[in-house]
mmCIF file of C-alpha atoms and ligand atoms in Angstrom:
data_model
loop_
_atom_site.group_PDB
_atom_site.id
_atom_site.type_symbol
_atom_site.label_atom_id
_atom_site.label_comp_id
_atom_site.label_asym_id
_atom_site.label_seq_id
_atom_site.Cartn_x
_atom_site.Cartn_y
_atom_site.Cartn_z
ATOM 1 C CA UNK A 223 0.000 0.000 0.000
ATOM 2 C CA UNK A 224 1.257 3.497 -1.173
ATOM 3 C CA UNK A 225 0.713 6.873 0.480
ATOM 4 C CA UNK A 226 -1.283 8.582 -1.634
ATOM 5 C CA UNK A 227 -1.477 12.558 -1.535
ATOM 6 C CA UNK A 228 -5.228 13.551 -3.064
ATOM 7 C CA UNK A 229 -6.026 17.260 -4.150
ATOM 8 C CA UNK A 230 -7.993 19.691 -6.223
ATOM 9 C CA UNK A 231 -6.721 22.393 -8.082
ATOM 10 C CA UNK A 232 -8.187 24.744 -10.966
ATOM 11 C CA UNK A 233 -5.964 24.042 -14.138
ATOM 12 C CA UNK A 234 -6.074 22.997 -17.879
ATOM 13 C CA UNK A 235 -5.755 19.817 -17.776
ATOM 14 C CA UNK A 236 -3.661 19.592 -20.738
ATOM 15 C CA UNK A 237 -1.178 21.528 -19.227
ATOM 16 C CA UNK A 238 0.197 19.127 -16.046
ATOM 17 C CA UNK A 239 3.332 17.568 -16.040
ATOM 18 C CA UNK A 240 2.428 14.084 -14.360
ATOM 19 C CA UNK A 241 2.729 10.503 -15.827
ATOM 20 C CA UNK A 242 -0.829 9.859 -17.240
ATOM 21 C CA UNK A 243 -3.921 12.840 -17.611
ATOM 22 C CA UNK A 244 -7.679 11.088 -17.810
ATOM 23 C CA UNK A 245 -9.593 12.275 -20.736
ATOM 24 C CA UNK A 246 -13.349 11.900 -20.746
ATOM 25 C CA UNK A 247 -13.652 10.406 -23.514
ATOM 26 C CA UNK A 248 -16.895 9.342 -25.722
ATOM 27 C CA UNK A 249 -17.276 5.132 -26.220
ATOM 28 C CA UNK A 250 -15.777 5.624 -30.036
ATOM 29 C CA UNK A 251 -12.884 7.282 -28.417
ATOM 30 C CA UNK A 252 -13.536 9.825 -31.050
ATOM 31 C CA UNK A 253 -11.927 13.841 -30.526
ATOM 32 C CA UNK A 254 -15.193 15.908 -29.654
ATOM 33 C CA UNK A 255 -15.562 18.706 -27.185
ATOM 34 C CA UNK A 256 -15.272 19.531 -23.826
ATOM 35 C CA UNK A 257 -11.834 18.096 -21.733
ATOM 36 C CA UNK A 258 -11.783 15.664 -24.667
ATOM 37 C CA UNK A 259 -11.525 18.136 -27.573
ATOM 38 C CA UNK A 260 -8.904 19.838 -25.771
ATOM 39 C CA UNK A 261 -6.327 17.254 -25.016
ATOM 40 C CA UNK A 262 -6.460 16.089 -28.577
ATOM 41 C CA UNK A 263 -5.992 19.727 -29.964
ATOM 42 C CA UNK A 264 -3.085 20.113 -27.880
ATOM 43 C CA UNK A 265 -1.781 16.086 -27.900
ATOM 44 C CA UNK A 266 -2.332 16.503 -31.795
ATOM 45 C CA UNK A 267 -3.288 14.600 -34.504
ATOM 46 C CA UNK A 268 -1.415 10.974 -33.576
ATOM 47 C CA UNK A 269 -3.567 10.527 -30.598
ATOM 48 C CA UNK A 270 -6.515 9.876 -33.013
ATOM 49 C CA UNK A 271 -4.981 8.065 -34.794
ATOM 50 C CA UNK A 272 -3.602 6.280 -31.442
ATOM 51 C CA UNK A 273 -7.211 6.461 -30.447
ATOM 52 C CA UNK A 274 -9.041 4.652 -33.646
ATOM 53 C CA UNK A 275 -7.047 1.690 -33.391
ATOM 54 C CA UNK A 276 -8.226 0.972 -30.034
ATOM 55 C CA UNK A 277 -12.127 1.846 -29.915
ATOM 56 C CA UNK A 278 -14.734 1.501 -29.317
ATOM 57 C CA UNK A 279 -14.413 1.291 -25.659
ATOM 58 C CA UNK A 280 -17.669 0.294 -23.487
ATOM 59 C CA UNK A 281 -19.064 3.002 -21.206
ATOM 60 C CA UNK A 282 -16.916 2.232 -17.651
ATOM 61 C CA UNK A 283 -14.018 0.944 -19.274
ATOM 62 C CA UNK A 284 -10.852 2.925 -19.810
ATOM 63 C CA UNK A 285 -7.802 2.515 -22.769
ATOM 64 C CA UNK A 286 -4.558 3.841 -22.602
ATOM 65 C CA UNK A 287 -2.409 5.581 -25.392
ATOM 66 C CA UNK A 288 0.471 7.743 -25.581
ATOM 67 C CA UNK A 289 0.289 11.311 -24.687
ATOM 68 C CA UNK A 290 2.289 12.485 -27.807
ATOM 69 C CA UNK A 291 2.644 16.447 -27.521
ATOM 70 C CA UNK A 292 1.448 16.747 -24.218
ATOM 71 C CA UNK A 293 3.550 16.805 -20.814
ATOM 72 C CA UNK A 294 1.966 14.361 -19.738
ATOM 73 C CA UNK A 295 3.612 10.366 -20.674
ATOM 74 C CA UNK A 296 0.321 8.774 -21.129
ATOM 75 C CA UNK A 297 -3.617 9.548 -21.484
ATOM 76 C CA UNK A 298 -6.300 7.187 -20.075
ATOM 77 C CA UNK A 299 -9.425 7.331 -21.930
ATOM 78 C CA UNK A 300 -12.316 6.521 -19.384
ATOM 79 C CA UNK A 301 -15.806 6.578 -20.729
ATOM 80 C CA UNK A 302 -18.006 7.851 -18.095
ATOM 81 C CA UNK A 303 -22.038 7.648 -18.499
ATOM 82 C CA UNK A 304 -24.124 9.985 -20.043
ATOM 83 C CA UNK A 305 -26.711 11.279 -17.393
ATOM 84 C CA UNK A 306 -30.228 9.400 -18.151
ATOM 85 C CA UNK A 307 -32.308 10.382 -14.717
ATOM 86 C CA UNK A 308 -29.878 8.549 -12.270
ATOM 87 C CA UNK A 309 -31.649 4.722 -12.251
ATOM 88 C CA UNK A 310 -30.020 3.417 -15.201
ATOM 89 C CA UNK A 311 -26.887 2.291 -13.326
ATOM 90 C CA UNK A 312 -25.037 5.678 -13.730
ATOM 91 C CA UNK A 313 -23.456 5.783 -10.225
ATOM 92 C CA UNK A 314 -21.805 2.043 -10.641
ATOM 93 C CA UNK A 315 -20.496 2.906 -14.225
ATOM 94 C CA UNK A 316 -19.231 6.039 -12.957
ATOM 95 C CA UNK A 317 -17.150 4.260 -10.303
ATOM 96 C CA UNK A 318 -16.098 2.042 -13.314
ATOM 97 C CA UNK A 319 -14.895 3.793 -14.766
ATOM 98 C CA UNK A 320 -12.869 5.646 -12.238
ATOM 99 C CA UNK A 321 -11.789 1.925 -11.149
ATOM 100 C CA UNK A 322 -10.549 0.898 -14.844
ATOM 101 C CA UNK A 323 -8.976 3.891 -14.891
ATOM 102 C CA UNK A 324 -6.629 3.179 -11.957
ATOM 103 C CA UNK A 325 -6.208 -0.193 -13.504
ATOM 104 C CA UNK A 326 -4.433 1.307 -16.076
ATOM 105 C CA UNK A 327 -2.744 3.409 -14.066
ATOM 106 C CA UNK A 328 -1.139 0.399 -12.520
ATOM 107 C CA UNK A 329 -0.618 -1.699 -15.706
ATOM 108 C CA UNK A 330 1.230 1.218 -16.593
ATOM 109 C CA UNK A 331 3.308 2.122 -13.734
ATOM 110 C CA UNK A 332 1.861 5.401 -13.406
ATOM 111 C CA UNK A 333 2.436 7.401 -9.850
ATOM 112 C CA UNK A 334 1.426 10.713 -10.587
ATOM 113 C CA UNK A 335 -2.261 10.792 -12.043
ATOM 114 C CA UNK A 336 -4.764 13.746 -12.672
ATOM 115 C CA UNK A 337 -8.390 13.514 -13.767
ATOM 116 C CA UNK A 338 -10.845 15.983 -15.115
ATOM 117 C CA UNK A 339 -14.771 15.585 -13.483
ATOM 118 C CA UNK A 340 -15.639 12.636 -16.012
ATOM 119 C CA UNK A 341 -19.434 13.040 -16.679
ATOM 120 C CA UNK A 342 -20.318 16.105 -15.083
ATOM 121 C CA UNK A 343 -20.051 18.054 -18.825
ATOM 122 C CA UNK A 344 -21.682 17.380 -21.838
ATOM 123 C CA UNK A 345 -22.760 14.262 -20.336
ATOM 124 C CA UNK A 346 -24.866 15.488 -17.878
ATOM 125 C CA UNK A 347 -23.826 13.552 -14.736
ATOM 126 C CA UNK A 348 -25.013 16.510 -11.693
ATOM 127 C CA UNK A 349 -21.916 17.760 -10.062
ATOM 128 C CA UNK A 350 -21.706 16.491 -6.226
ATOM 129 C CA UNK A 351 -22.948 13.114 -6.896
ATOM 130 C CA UNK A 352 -20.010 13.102 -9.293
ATOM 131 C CA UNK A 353 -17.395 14.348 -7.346
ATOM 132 C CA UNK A 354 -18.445 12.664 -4.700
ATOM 133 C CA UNK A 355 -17.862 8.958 -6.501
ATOM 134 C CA UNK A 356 -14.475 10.177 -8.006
ATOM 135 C CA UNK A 357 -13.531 10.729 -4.232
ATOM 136 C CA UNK A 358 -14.799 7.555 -3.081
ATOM 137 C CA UNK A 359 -13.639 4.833 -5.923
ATOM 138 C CA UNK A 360 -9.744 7.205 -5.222
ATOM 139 C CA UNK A 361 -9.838 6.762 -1.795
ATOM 140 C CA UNK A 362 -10.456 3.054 -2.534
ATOM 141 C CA UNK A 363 -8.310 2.135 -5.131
ATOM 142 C CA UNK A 364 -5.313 4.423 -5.443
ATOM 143 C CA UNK A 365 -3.478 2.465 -2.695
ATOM 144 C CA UNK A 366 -2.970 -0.619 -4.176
ATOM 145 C CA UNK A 367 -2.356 1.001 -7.460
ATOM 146 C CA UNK A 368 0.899 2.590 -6.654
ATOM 147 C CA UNK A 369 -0.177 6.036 -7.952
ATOM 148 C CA UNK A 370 1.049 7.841 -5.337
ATOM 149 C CA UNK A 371 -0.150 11.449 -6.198
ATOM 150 C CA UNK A 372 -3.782 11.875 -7.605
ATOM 151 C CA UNK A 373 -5.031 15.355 -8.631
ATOM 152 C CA UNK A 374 -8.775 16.571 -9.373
ATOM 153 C CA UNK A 375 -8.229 19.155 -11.857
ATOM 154 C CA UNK A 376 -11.237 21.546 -11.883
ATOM 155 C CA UNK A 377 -12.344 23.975 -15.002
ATOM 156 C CA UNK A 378 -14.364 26.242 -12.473
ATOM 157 C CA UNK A 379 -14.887 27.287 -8.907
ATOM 158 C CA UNK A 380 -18.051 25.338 -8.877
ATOM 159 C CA UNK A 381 -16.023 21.892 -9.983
ATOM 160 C CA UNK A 382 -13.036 22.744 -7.276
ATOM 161 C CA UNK A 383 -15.769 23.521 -4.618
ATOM 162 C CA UNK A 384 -17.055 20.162 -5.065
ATOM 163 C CA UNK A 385 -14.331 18.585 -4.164
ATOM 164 C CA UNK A 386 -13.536 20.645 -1.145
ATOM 165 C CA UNK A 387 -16.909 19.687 -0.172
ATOM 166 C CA UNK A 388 -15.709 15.226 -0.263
ATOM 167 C CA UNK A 389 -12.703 16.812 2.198
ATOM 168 C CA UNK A 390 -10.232 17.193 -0.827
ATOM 169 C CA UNK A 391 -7.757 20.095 0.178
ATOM 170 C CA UNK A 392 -4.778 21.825 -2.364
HETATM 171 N N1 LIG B 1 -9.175 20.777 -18.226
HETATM 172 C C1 LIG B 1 -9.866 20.288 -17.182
HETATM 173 N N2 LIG B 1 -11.198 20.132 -17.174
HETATM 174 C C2 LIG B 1 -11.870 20.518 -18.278
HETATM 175 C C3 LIG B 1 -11.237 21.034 -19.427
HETATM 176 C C4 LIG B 1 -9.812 21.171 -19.367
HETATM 177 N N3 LIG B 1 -9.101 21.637 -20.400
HETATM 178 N N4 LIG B 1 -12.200 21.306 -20.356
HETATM 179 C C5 LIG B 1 -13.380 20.976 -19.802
HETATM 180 N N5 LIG B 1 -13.201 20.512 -18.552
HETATM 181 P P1 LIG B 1 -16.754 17.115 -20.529
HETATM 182 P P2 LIG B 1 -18.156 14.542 -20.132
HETATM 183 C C6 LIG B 1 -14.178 20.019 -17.573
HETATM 184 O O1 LIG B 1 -17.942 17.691 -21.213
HETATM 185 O O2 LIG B 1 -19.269 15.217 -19.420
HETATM 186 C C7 LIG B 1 -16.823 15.104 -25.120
HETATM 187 O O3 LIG B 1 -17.326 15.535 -26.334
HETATM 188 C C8 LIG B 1 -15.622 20.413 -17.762
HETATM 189 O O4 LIG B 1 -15.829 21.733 -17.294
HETATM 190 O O5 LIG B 1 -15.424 17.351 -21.123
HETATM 191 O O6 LIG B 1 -17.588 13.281 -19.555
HETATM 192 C C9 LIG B 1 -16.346 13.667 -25.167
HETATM 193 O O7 LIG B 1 -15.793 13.339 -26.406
HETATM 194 C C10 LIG B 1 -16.320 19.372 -16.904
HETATM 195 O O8 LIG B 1 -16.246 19.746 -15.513
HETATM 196 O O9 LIG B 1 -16.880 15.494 -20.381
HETATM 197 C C11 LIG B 1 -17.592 12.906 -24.875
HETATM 198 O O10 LIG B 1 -18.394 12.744 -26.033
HETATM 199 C C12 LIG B 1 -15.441 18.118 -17.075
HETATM 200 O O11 LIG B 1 -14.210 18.601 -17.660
HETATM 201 C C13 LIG B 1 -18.312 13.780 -23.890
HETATM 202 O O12 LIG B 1 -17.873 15.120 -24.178
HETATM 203 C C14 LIG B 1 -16.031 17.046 -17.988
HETATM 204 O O13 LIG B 1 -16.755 17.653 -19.032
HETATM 205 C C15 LIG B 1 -17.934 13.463 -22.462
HETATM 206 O O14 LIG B 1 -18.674 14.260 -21.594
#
């Protein structure tokens, strides 16, 4: 079991130096907006390539590629769910996802980790519930993963106070 230091900051996520950023990405793995349409504008054009090779990829699964022009060493794709009302199993493939993610993580040797709020975007997922599962599945997993540092990188006040809220300081 690893120490693991969790925190929230406001940052692009494109922009961290650690070993592997989470995109959340769309089950085709396809470039589209949001966190997703940024990392591949600034990973460029080879991680769609990277990315067609390996998709589709099942909502609450995860795939890892290369992170090309960006700092960062690798990018995990995690499919979160779209938000459909809350009783079509969105919580347990949101934790899935988070859980495949870390996986990865570990397949991959990866001790510095930071991840966007999967779902809470285009897809709808409201914001605390969200958070609140990141912080859970984290403080589950990341142990036995040997990530050691895990950031929640936050694209607005509202995001960062949402973690604050699940006890996640800076
Ligand atoms: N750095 C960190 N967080 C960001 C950034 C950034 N550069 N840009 C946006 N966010 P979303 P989803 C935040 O919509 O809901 C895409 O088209 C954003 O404010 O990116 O899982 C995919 O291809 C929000 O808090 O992801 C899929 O089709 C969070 O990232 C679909 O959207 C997630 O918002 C996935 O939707």
């Amino acid at each position: 079991m690893t120490a693991v230091t969790v925190r929230a900051v406001l940052a692009d996520i494109t922009t961290l130096d650690v070993d592997a950023i989470v995109n959340a990405a769309n089950d085709q793995l396809a470039p589209g907006g949001g966190v997703c349409g940024a990392i591949h504008r600034a990973a460029g054009p080879e991680l769609a390539e990277a990315c067609s090779a390996l998709g589709p990829c099942p909502v609450g699964e995860a795939r890892v590629t290369p992170g090309f022009n960006l700092p960062a060493r690798l990018v995990i794709h995690a499919v979160g769910p779209r938000w459909l009302g809350g009783d079509q199993g969105e919580p347990e493939l949101l934790a899935s996802a988070y859980r495949a993610a870390f996986q990865l993580a570990k397949e991959s040797r990866v001790r510095s980790i930071a991840f966007p709020a999967i779902s809470t975007g285009v897809f709808g997922y409201p914001l605390h519930p969200a958070t609140a599962i990141a912080v859970r599945v984290t403080r589950e997993v990341a142990p036995a993963s040997g990530v050691e540092e895990v950031t929640f990188v936050c694209f607005s006040e509202e995001v960062l106070a949402a973690y604050r809220k699940e006890g996640v300081g800076e």
